Amino acid sequence: MATIKEIYDYMDMLGMMTQSDLPLFSTLRRNQAMEAVKQAGEMEHLLRSHPSAVLVTFINEPVCIRPNKDPNSKYSRRYALKGHRHLYRDELEAFFEAARKMIYIENPDRVIKNVEGDYDPPTANGMPDFHTYTMWYSNHPIPVARLAKGYIPPVKPGWMIGCGEYGAEGLDNVELMKKTYPEEWLKLNEKGEWYPTEIVRAQTNAMHGDWYKEQNSMQDWVRESQIHQADATRIMTDAFRRRSDYIGHTAIHLLIDAWPAGWMKTLVSCDRIPKLAYYAYEDSLTPYRLNLYCDRSYVYAKETIPVEVWLLNDTQEDRSGKVVASISVDGKVCNSYSMEVSVDAAYSVCSGKIPVVIPNVDKKSTVSVDAVLYDEEGKAVYAEKYKFTAYPNKEAKDIKVASIGARAQKIAVLYGYEQSDVKDADTVIVSTIEENKETVENLLSEGRNVVVITPDVEQVSFDIDDLHIETKKGPKVYFAAVADGLKDYSINRLYSAVSDYREFAARKYILGAEGSELIYTYGKSGVDGAKAPKVHFPLVKKYNHGKGSLYVISLVLDGKLGFNPNLDEFIMDCIEQNI
């Protein structure tokens, strides 16, 4: 927001550009509307003599205050609770026009952006702007997979758009914590574990579960949080740069923290020690560079996977050159490609696709695409690596498998199991559990293995003898934690052939009888009431019942099976009782 004159004097001397906001967040009270118009003029009177002041804004993140058809929606509730106190959007637009006129009187040349981070777009006049913390506050306001694919929030016809805030939290470094944090923030629990629960206003304990596994030491929390922050910074910055046809400006929030544990989404702690995300951001903003994009991370041997080659050019000159890429398996080069490339000034372009043929690996391997951009004079100016985890084509175990339900049958056929009648089967896959409870009870009493596949979206509730099992709508999460002691199946940002981009791992979780949690997500603060360690929301459970084993799977599977070998391996291990 606008501040004292001395700050702008220093900004002028340092050559730093500033954006100044009225002190408005979310809403504007009706009885303050005229005062806000007056203060808009006073703000411009302060700013107009300072060349560092290049832009002004009236409100940060205004919310929608209007009813809709659902009286229980947050919008209808907000309308009922706040509508008599705060301006509706059409009235807020009238305030914008009045404030603009006050500024025009003080300075007719002022550049104005009505809204910073519009949660009720679009504004009627001027450049639109959105905020996204989609890799922190999950799917806010657009799922990260869609953002990476090229989707953006709605834009007014004929306009470009900006992203005025984005980022994710990364904890301060251990040395800064131990040097400056209050003792009560650093205390270990009775088991000698440490969780970031006592750091005032820190969000890591509440939000991490959508992205990475819970840790129990300070060093591990710092490492994992900073790794995720760096990944989020790179993924989002690259996505914005690929959409230079619509996105005209971006601002990560923020660069440097003012004090310990201040705003931990900053890229540099207050001791001026950069977090990993600082270097990711610096690299992503290289003015002229290439960028490799692909929706797949886990692949099968002999697949051909297209990898997009983008040129990102933030310079004022048209550029051209050549991209050379090599394909290697565990460090051994097996193929190469090259293409001539060019891009206009201040623009981005997909120059082509590398058809990466995954070698016929006989074990889990790393396949790397190493691409180098050469400029007009043949000088290497940028290099980037994209990694796949490649799996050999797994053969189904020699067991008899029966299926009950169309979805179950598709899974059995996909994995190549020998089809059997239910009475002769070693394992029975069931996708219509509510209609076949008695059959499942009998199978378990006979010592069979039963794998229940629940619907991707709809909820189910059933009883197997004295076991009550049901699913409940839960958060849409990309990451799912795998229980300690199991293989690292890496259930994270899985590809879906239905949408042709990475999709949610789960939308619901399992409640009811006790069982072994094989895959799970975490409760968030305010849901479970506990601080740490956090409660688990199981996504896959195993029950030893009767003489048999019962697996209940609530992961989102449609479009994913057959395209994510890590997920396929997990499902097959359940079918074959390897877990």
XYZ file of C-alpha atoms in Angstrom, residues 1-16 18 20 46-47 50 52-53:
23
model
C 0.000 0.000 0.000
C 1.055 3.640 -0.279
C 3.621 4.635 2.316
C 5.598 7.673 3.499
C 7.413 10.073 1.195
C 10.893 9.068 2.383
C 10.386 5.515 1.094
C 9.566 6.809 -2.389
C 12.592 9.129 -2.248
C 14.824 6.094 -1.771
C 12.978 4.170 -4.478
C 13.613 7.079 -6.854
C 17.314 7.096 -6.001
C 17.640 3.322 -6.374
C 15.670 3.185 -9.626
C 13.118 0.723 -8.233
C 6.689 0.512 -7.239
C 0.972 1.445 -4.622
C 1.697 11.908 -2.710
C 2.901 9.755 -5.609
C 7.979 10.247 -7.769
C 9.468 5.265 -9.081
C 5.669 5.156 -8.645
